[in-house]
C-alpha positions as CSV (number, residue, x, y, z in Angstrom):
1,M,-17.1,-0.4,31.4
2,S,-20.6,0.7,30.1
3,N,-22.2,-1.3,27.4
4,S,-24.1,1.7,25.8
5,A,-20.6,3.3,24.8
6,M,-19.4,0.3,22.6
7,P,-21.7,0.7,19.6
8,Q,-20.6,4.5,19.1
9,E,-17.1,3.6,17.9
10,P,-18.4,2.9,14.2
11,A,-20.3,6.3,14.1
12,T,-16.9,8.0,15.5
13,F,-14.9,6.3,12.8
14,D,-17.4,7.5,10.3
15,I,-17.0,11.1,11.4
16,D,-13.3,10.7,11.3
17,V,-13.4,9.5,7.8
18,R,-15.6,12.1,6.6
19,A,-13.5,14.9,8.4
20,R,-10.3,13.4,6.8
21,M,-12.2,13.4,3.3
22,G,-12.9,17.0,4.0
23,R,-9.3,17.9,4.7
24,E,-8.2,16.0,1.6
25,H,-10.6,18.2,-0.4
26,K,-9.6,21.3,1.3
27,G,-5.9,20.3,0.8
28,N,-6.5,19.5,-2.8
29,A,-7.8,23.1,-3.4
30,Q,-5.3,24.9,-1.6
31,K,-2.6,22.8,-3.7
32,T,-4.1,24.1,-6.8
33,V,-4.3,27.6,-5.7
34,S,-0.6,27.4,-4.4
35,D,0.4,26.0,-7.9
36,A,-1.2,28.8,-9.7
37,R,0.4,31.5,-7.5
38,Q,3.8,29.8,-8.0
39,R,3.4,30.0,-11.5
40,L,2.4,33.6,-11.6
41,T,5.3,34.6,-9.5
42,S,7.8,32.4,-11.5
43,S,10.3,34.0,-13.8
44,S,10.4,30.9,-15.8
45,G,6.6,30.3,-16.1
46,T,6.9,27.1,-14.0
47,R,6.9,27.5,-10.2
48,A,8.8,29.9,-7.8
49,S,10.3,26.9,-6.3
50,Y,12.0,25.7,-9.2
51,D,13.2,29.3,-10.1
52,F,15.0,29.2,-6.7
53,E,16.6,25.8,-7.6
54,L,17.6,26.9,-10.9
55,M,19.4,30.0,-9.4
56,Q,20.8,27.8,-6.8
57,E,22.5,25.8,-9.5
58,Y,23.7,28.8,-11.3
59,A,25.2,30.4,-8.4
60,D,27.0,27.0,-7.6
61,A,28.2,26.9,-11.2
62,R,29.4,30.4,-11.0
63,L,31.2,29.8,-7.6
64,T,32.9,26.6,-8.8
65,G,33.7,27.8,-12.1
66,A,35.1,31.1,-10.9
67,F,39.0,30.1,-10.4
68,P,39.0,28.0,-13.7
69,I,37.6,30.8,-15.7
70,A,40.2,33.3,-13.8
71,A,42.8,30.8,-14.8
72,I,41.8,31.1,-18.4
73,V,41.7,34.6,-18.5
74,V,45.1,34.8,-17.0
75,I,46.4,32.4,-19.6
76,L,44.5,34.3,-22.5
77,A,46.3,37.6,-21.4
78,C,49.6,36.1,-21.3
79,V,49.3,34.4,-24.6
80,S,47.7,37.7,-26.2
81,S,50.8,39.9,-24.8
82,L,52.8,38.4,-27.5
83,W,50.9,40.8,-30.0
84,V,49.5,43.3,-27.4
85,P,51.3,45.3,-25.0
86,A,51.6,43.6,-21.6
87,L,50.3,46.6,-19.9
88,F,47.1,46.5,-22.0
89,T,46.5,42.8,-21.7
90,A,47.1,43.1,-17.9
91,L,44.6,45.8,-17.7
92,W,42.3,43.9,-19.6
93,A,42.5,40.9,-17.5
94,G,42.3,42.9,-14.4
95,V,38.9,44.6,-15.4
96,V,37.4,40.9,-16.5
97,L,38.8,39.4,-13.0
98,L,37.0,42.3,-11.1
99,S,33.8,41.8,-12.7
100,L,34.1,38.0,-12.5
101,A,34.7,38.4,-8.6
102,T,31.7,40.7,-8.5
103,V,29.4,38.0,-10.0
104,A,31.0,35.5,-7.7
105,L,30.1,37.9,-4.7
106,I,26.4,38.4,-5.7
107,A,26.2,34.4,-6.1
108,R,27.7,33.9,-2.5
109,R,25.1,36.4,-1.2
110,F,22.4,34.6,-2.8
111,Q,23.3,31.3,-1.5
112,R,23.1,33.1,2.1
113,T,19.5,34.2,1.3
114,N,16.6,32.9,3.2
115,P,14.6,30.7,0.7
116,Q,11.3,31.9,2.3
117,K,12.2,35.5,1.5
118,F,13.2,34.4,-2.4
119,N,12.1,37.2,-4.8
120,A,12.7,35.5,-8.4
121,S,12.4,38.5,-10.3
122,Q,14.7,40.7,-8.1
123,W,17.4,38.1,-8.2
124,T,16.9,37.5,-11.9
125,T,17.6,41.4,-12.4
126,T,20.4,41.4,-10.3
127,F,22.1,38.4,-12.0
128,V,21.5,39.7,-15.5
129,V,22.9,43.2,-14.8
130,A,26.1,41.6,-13.0
131,E,26.3,39.4,-16.1
132,C,25.8,42.2,-18.6
133,I,28.6,44.0,-16.8
134,Y,30.9,40.6,-17.1
135,G,30.2,40.5,-20.7
136,L,31.1,44.1,-21.5
137,T,34.5,43.7,-19.8
138,W,35.1,40.6,-22.3
139,S,33.9,42.8,-25.2
140,T,37.0,45.2,-24.6
141,L,38.8,42.5,-26.6
142,A,38.0,44.5,-29.7
143,L,40.3,47.2,-28.4
144,F,43.5,45.0,-28.9
145,T,43.1,46.1,-32.7
146,L,43.9,49.5,-31.5
147,V,47.4,48.9,-30.1
148,A,48.5,45.5,-32.2
149,N,49.3,44.1,-35.4
150,L,45.9,43.3,-37.0
151,E,47.0,40.6,-39.2
152,S,48.2,38.4,-36.3
153,L,45.6,39.7,-33.9
154,T,42.3,38.6,-35.8
155,A,43.0,35.0,-35.2
156,V,43.8,35.5,-31.3
157,M,40.5,37.7,-30.8
158,F,38.5,34.8,-32.5
159,A,40.1,32.0,-30.2
160,M,39.5,34.3,-27.3
161,V,35.9,35.2,-27.8
162,L,35.1,31.4,-28.6
163,V,36.6,30.7,-25.3
164,C,34.5,33.3,-23.6
165,I,31.4,32.1,-25.1
166,A,31.8,28.5,-24.2
167,A,33.0,29.1,-20.6
168,N,30.2,31.5,-20.0
169,A,27.4,29.5,-21.6
170,V,28.2,26.4,-19.6
171,S,28.5,28.4,-16.3
172,T,25.2,30.4,-16.8
173,R,23.1,27.5,-18.3
174,S,20.6,27.4,-15.3
175,L,19.7,31.2,-16.0
176,P,19.1,31.7,-19.6
177,P,19.1,35.6,-19.9
178,A,22.4,35.5,-18.1
179,T,23.7,33.4,-20.8
180,I,22.8,35.9,-23.4
181,F,24.2,39.1,-21.5
182,S,27.3,37.5,-20.7
183,T,28.3,36.3,-24.2
184,L,26.6,38.4,-26.6
185,P,28.6,41.6,-25.8
186,A,31.7,40.1,-26.7
187,T,30.4,38.3,-29.7
188,L,29.0,41.6,-31.3
189,T,31.8,43.9,-30.7
190,V,34.5,41.1,-32.1
191,S,32.3,40.2,-35.0
192,V,31.8,43.9,-36.1
193,N,35.5,44.5,-35.6
194,L,36.2,41.8,-37.8
195,I,33.8,42.8,-40.3
196,A,35.0,46.5,-40.2
197,L,38.6,45.2,-40.8
198,G,37.4,43.5,-43.9
199,G,38.9,40.6,-45.8
200,T,37.8,36.9,-46.6
201,L,39.5,35.6,-43.5
202,N,37.9,38.4,-41.0
203,Y,34.5,37.8,-42.7
204,T,34.8,34.1,-42.2
205,L,35.8,34.4,-38.6
206,A,32.9,36.9,-38.0
207,G,30.7,34.5,-39.3
208,V,31.8,31.6,-37.3
209,T,31.9,33.6,-34.1
210,I,28.3,34.4,-34.7
211,C,27.4,30.8,-35.4
212,G,29.4,29.9,-32.2
213,E,27.3,32.3,-30.1
214,I,24.1,30.8,-31.7
215,F,25.3,27.1,-31.2
216,F,26.6,27.6,-27.4
217,V,23.3,29.4,-26.6
218,Y,21.4,26.5,-27.9
219,I,23.3,23.9,-25.9
220,A,22.9,26.3,-22.9
221,R,19.0,26.2,-23.5
222,Q,19.1,22.4,-23.8
223,M,21.1,22.1,-20.7
224,H,18.6,24.4,-19.0
225,T,15.7,22.4,-20.1
226,A,17.4,19.0,-18.7
227,D,18.0,20.6,-15.3
228,L,14.3,21.8,-15.3
229,D,13.1,18.5,-16.0
230,T,15.4,16.9,-13.3
231,I,14.0,19.6,-10.9
232,T,10.4,18.8,-11.9
233,H,11.0,14.9,-11.6
234,Q,12.7,15.4,-8.3
235,S,9.6,17.5,-7.1
236,E,7.1,15.0,-8.3
237,K,8.9,12.2,-6.5
238,D,9.1,14.3,-3.4
239,A,5.4,15.1,-3.6
240,L,4.7,11.3,-4.4
241,I,6.7,10.4,-1.2
242,N,4.5,13.1,0.7
243,D,1.4,11.5,-0.5
244,L,2.5,7.9,0.3
245,E,3.4,9.2,3.8
246,E,0.0,10.6,4.2
247,A,-1.5,7.6,2.9
248,R,0.4,5.4,5.4
249,Q,-0.6,7.6,8.1
250,M,-4.2,7.2,7.0
251,S,-3.9,3.5,6.6
252,D,-2.4,3.3,10.2
253,E,-5.2,5.7,11.5
254,A,-7.9,3.4,9.8
255,R,-6.3,0.2,11.1
256,R,-6.3,1.7,14.6
257,H,-10.0,2.5,14.4
258,A,-10.8,-0.9,13.0
259,E,-8.9,-2.6,15.6
260,Q,-10.6,-0.6,18.2
261,A,-14.0,-1.2,16.5
262,N,-13.0,-5.1,16.7
263,I,-12.2,-5.0,20.3
264,A,-15.4,-3.1,21.1
265,K,-17.3,-5.8,19.2
266,S,-15.5,-8.8,21.0
267,Q,-16.0,-7.0,24.4
268,F,-19.8,-6.5,23.3
269,L,-20.3,-10.2,22.3
270,A,-18.3,-11.4,25.4
271,T,-20.8,-9.2,27.7
272,M,-24.0,-9.8,25.7
273,S,-23.3,-13.6,25.7
274,H,-23.3,-13.9,29.4
275,E,-26.2,-11.7,29.6
276,L,-28.1,-13.6,26.9
277,R,-27.6,-17.1,28.0
278,T,-28.4,-16.7,31.6
279,P,-32.1,-15.9,30.9
280,L,-32.0,-18.3,27.8
281,N,-30.8,-21.2,30.0
282,A,-33.8,-20.5,32.3
283,I,-36.1,-19.9,29.4
284,I,-35.0,-23.4,27.7
285,G,-35.1,-25.1,31.4
286,F,-38.5,-24.0,32.4
287,S,-40.0,-24.5,28.8
288,E,-38.7,-28.1,28.8
289,V,-40.3,-28.6,32.4
290,L,-43.6,-27.4,31.0
291,Q,-43.4,-29.4,28.0
292,S,-42.6,-32.6,29.6
293,E,-45.8,-31.7,32.4
294,L,-43.3,-32.5,35.3
295,L,-45.8,-30.3,37.5
296,G,-49.1,-31.8,36.2
297,P,-51.0,-32.0,33.2
298,H,-51.8,-28.8,31.3
299,Q,-55.4,-27.9,31.7
300,V,-55.3,-26.2,28.1
301,A,-53.9,-28.6,25.6
302,Q,-52.3,-25.7,23.6
303,D,-50.0,-25.0,26.5
304,K,-47.9,-28.0,25.9
305,E,-47.5,-26.9,22.3
306,Y,-46.7,-23.3,23.2
307,A,-44.1,-24.7,25.7
308,G,-42.5,-26.7,22.9
309,D,-42.5,-23.6,20.7
310,I,-40.8,-21.6,23.3
311,H,-38.2,-24.4,24.0
312,S,-37.3,-24.8,20.4
313,S,-37.1,-20.9,19.8
314,G,-34.8,-20.8,23.0
315,Q,-32.6,-23.7,21.7
316,H,-32.2,-21.9,18.2
317,L,-31.5,-18.4,19.5
318,L,-28.9,-20.1,22.0
319,N,-27.4,-21.8,19.0
320,L,-27.1,-18.7,17.0
321,I,-25.2,-17.0,19.9
322,N,-22.9,-19.9,20.3
323,E,-22.1,-19.6,16.5
324,L,-21.4,-15.8,16.7
325,L,-19.1,-16.4,19.4
326,D,-17.1,-19.0,17.8
327,L,-16.9,-16.8,14.7
328,S,-15.8,-13.9,16.8
329,R,-13.1,-15.9,18.6
330,I,-11.9,-17.6,15.3
331,E,-11.4,-14.2,13.5
332,A,-9.9,-12.7,16.7
333,G,-7.4,-15.5,16.8
334,K,-8.5,-16.6,20.2
335,Y,-10.2,-20.0,19.1
336,E,-7.7,-22.7,20.7
337,L,-8.0,-26.1,19.5
338,N,-7.9,-28.8,22.1
339,E,-6.2,-31.7,20.2
340,E,-6.1,-35.2,21.0
341,V,-6.4,-38.4,19.2
342,V,-10.0,-38.9,17.7
343,S,-11.9,-41.1,15.5
344,L,-13.6,-39.2,12.4
345,V,-15.6,-42.4,11.8
346,E,-17.1,-42.3,15.5
347,I,-17.8,-38.6,15.3
348,A,-19.3,-38.8,12.2
349,E,-21.6,-41.6,13.5
350,D,-22.5,-39.7,16.4
351,C,-23.5,-36.7,14.4
352,R,-25.5,-38.9,12.1
353,R,-27.6,-40.2,15.2
354,M,-28.1,-36.6,16.2
355,M,-29.5,-35.5,12.8
356,E,-31.4,-38.7,11.9
357,L,-34.6,-37.7,13.7
358,R,-34.5,-34.2,11.8
359,A,-34.0,-36.1,8.5
360,K,-36.9,-38.4,9.1
361,A,-39.1,-35.6,10.2
362,K,-38.6,-34.2,6.8
363,G,-38.9,-37.6,4.9
364,I,-35.4,-37.3,3.8
365,E,-33.2,-40.5,3.5
366,L,-29.9,-40.1,5.3
367,I,-27.3,-42.5,3.7
368,Y,-24.0,-43.2,5.7
369,N,-20.9,-44.8,4.0
370,V,-17.6,-45.0,5.7
371,G,-14.3,-46.5,4.4
372,R,-12.6,-49.4,5.9
373,N,-9.7,-49.4,8.4
374,L,-9.6,-45.6,8.7
375,P,-6.8,-44.6,11.3
376,R,-7.5,-42.0,13.9
377,L,-6.7,-38.3,13.5
378,W,-5.2,-35.6,15.6
379,G,-7.3,-32.9,16.0
380,D,-10.0,-31.0,18.3
381,E,-13.0,-33.4,18.9
382,R,-15.4,-30.7,19.6
383,A,-14.6,-28.6,16.5
384,I,-14.5,-31.6,14.1
385,R,-18.1,-32.4,15.4
386,Q,-19.2,-29.0,14.8
387,V,-17.9,-29.2,11.4
388,V,-19.8,-32.4,10.6
389,L,-23.1,-31.1,12.3
390,N,-23.0,-27.9,10.4
391,L,-22.6,-30.0,7.1
392,L,-25.4,-32.2,7.7
393,S,-27.6,-29.4,9.2
394,N,-27.2,-27.4,6.1
395,A,-27.9,-30.4,3.9
396,I,-31.1,-31.5,5.6
397,K,-32.2,-27.8,5.8
398,F,-31.9,-27.3,2.2
399,T,-33.0,-30.6,0.8
400,P,-36.8,-30.8,-0.1
401,Q,-39.0,-33.5,1.5
402,S,-38.4,-37.1,0.2
403,G,-34.9,-36.1,-0.9
404,K,-31.6,-37.7,-0.1
405,V,-28.5,-36.6,1.6
406,I,-25.4,-38.9,1.6
407,L,-22.7,-38.9,4.3
408,I,-19.1,-40.2,3.4
409,V,-16.2,-40.8,5.4
410,T,-13.0,-42.0,3.6
411,R,-9.6,-41.3,2.8
412,S,-8.5,-38.4,0.5
413,G,-6.5,-38.6,-2.6
414,D,-3.2,-37.3,-0.9
415,G,-3.4,-39.9,2.1
416,G,-5.6,-37.7,4.4
417,Q,-9.0,-38.2,5.5
418,M,-12.3,-36.4,4.3
419,V,-16.0,-35.9,5.2
420,S,-18.4,-35.5,2.3
421,V,-22.1,-34.5,2.6
422,K,-23.9,-34.6,-0.7
423,D,-27.7,-33.7,-1.2
424,N,-30.0,-33.4,-4.1
425,G,-31.6,-30.1,-3.1
426,P,-31.9,-27.0,-5.3
427,G,-28.3,-26.1,-5.6
428,I,-26.5,-22.8,-5.7
429,P,-26.0,-20.7,-8.7
430,D,-22.2,-20.2,-9.3
431,E,-22.4,-16.4,-9.0
432,E,-23.8,-17.0,-5.1
433,I,-21.3,-19.4,-4.2
434,A,-18.8,-16.7,-2.8
435,T,-22.0,-15.1,-1.0
436,V,-22.8,-18.5,0.6
437,L,-19.1,-18.9,2.0
438,S,-19.2,-15.4,3.4
439,S,-20.1,-14.6,6.8
440,F,-24.0,-13.9,7.2
441,G,-24.3,-14.7,3.5
442,Q,-27.3,-16.8,2.1
443,G,-28.2,-17.9,-1.4
444,S,-31.5,-16.4,-3.1
445,L,-32.7,-20.2,-3.8
446,A,-31.8,-21.4,-0.2
447,Q,-33.8,-18.5,1.2
448,K,-37.0,-19.5,-0.7
449,T,-37.0,-23.2,-0.2
450,A,-35.5,-23.6,3.3
451,E,-35.9,-22.1,6.8
452,Q,-34.1,-19.1,7.6
453,G,-30.6,-19.3,9.4
454,A,-27.7,-16.8,10.2
455,G,-25.6,-17.8,7.4
456,L,-22.6,-18.7,9.8
457,G,-22.5,-22.5,9.3
458,L,-20.1,-22.7,6.4
459,P,-17.9,-19.8,7.4
460,I,-17.3,-21.6,10.6
461,V,-16.4,-24.8,8.9
462,Q,-14.2,-22.9,6.7
463,K,-12.2,-21.3,9.5
464,I,-12.2,-24.5,11.5
465,M,-10.7,-26.5,8.7
466,D,-8.1,-23.8,8.1
467,L,-6.9,-24.3,11.9
468,H,-6.5,-27.9,11.3
469,Q,-4.5,-27.1,8.1
470,G,-7.1,-28.6,6.1
471,R,-9.2,-27.8,3.0
472,F,-12.9,-27.1,2.5
473,D,-14.4,-27.4,-0.9
474,L,-18.1,-26.6,-2.2
475,F,-19.4,-28.0,-5.5
476,S,-23.0,-27.4,-6.5
477,K,-25.0,-27.3,-9.8
478,L,-28.4,-25.7,-10.0
479,R,-31.3,-28.1,-9.6
480,F,-28.8,-31.1,-9.1
481,G,-27.8,-30.6,-5.5
482,T,-24.7,-29.5,-3.6
483,E,-21.5,-31.5,-2.4
484,V,-19.4,-30.2,0.4
485,I,-16.1,-31.9,1.2
486,A,-13.9,-31.4,4.3
487,T,-10.4,-32.6,4.0
488,F,-8.0,-33.2,6.8
489,P,-4.3,-33.4,5.7
490,R,-2.2,-36.5,5.7
491,A,0.0,-35.1,8.4
492,R,-2.9,-35.4,10.8
493,V,-3.5,-39.1,10.2
494,M,-1.9,-41.1,13.1
495,D,-0.5,-43.5,10.6
496,A,1.4,-40.7,8.8
497,L,2.8,-39.5,12.3
498,A,6.3,-40.5,13.3
499,P,6.1,-43.1,16.1
500,V,6.8,-42.2,19.4
501,V,10.2,-43.9,20.8
502,E,10.6,-44.1,24.6
503,R,14.3,-44.2,25.5
504,K,15.2,-45.9,28.6
505,Q,18.3,-45.2,30.3
506,K,20.3,-48.3,31.4
507,L,22.1,-47.7,34.5
508,E,25.1,-50.0,34.8
509,I,26.6,-50.7,38.1
510,Y,30.0,-51.3,38.4
511,S,31.7,-53.2,41.1
512,D,35.1,-52.8,42.5
513,A,35.0,-56.5,43.5
514,S,37.6,-58.6,41.8
């Protein structure tokens, strides 16, 4: 695998993000245009797709209500035959049922229509015409007065027209024009006929008929509004589900790119670590040889100083590479602890001795306090040593000359063990603590008062303590110093662990001898 191809992944990811944002912007514009077109082609002023669903509900209601309404027509014809000749009522019922069948057939044909070829205006006109014819057949009720006893028939017509209004208003609620044309003809003809007959009773019945028309049309309108709201909410829910699905797909794609970038980073670090360590080891080794003058004294006195600078720079670069690799392995979940029984006191003492020369070089007093009778821990000795060294190194680095650093190893309040490193350096402002604890983060005051670093020490300490199920705390006050505490849980203290019991199987030898 070529190393030159690895750094190109972030650029590819940025291109994909920009392309995806462009697609989203274009999709939003297309959606706006589509919504406007839907409203312009809608018969209800909302969306053409809503018109289709409303007409679908109208067709379903007409088909499911066809048989009940037909039964009502037959019952009304039978009842009215007590006052009207049977032949006349049968003829009326036949005409109404024929028109009802026509409406049902048109509804059936609508249900078989391809939604992609749906024309709202055409189908609205078709349904309204069919309902108008259907309503006119109901209006022939007024002709009953020509062949029947008027005094007994007015109440019958009144009851029949109310049944007509109620049944048709409920069945056509999803299509308001159809409601008007299916109920208004019968209402007008019967009301006009009742008014023409005269009399207080007939005037009252005509008025109630007109009021019934207004009431049931209002109810149908309310039901239409409720149906439209339901369809709108369903459409919004479907759109939200689609948006969530698109967002999930985008999230999966972004995660895939991030994983690929992380893999590329890990491969790059693994490759570059080998490529960098090999020449660094040679640089450090030969510079140490030159510095110690193993091959003879230098003819120029400054050559030894230059060799020392080369050696210290190589060591610094090697430590930086090691920190980068440790952080990369921890973040990738490939940092494995080699756990064993260790002594936190001994590890802290070794680290103190290693850092004592650096502290003396800056005139810093390094104080070491340790608790009594501290038991051993179960942990990774190399990782714990790295924790203590990082904490001491940071404290010495950020403490001014003639300052003081205190290293304490003792029990924690919950029965575990803790390492505390406290200094009287410049401290860290509260708003910069989160930055200091992040990878490659450095505080402003620390940058001004101490030598530069990579900003990886504390993040590595945090992650190592997490691997040990421990806790890392940082307390700092500006111009008063900083205290960092690494606490190991009680479960890792050896006196808190359950003792190991060795079970020995006793072999009993049975003898057959008497």
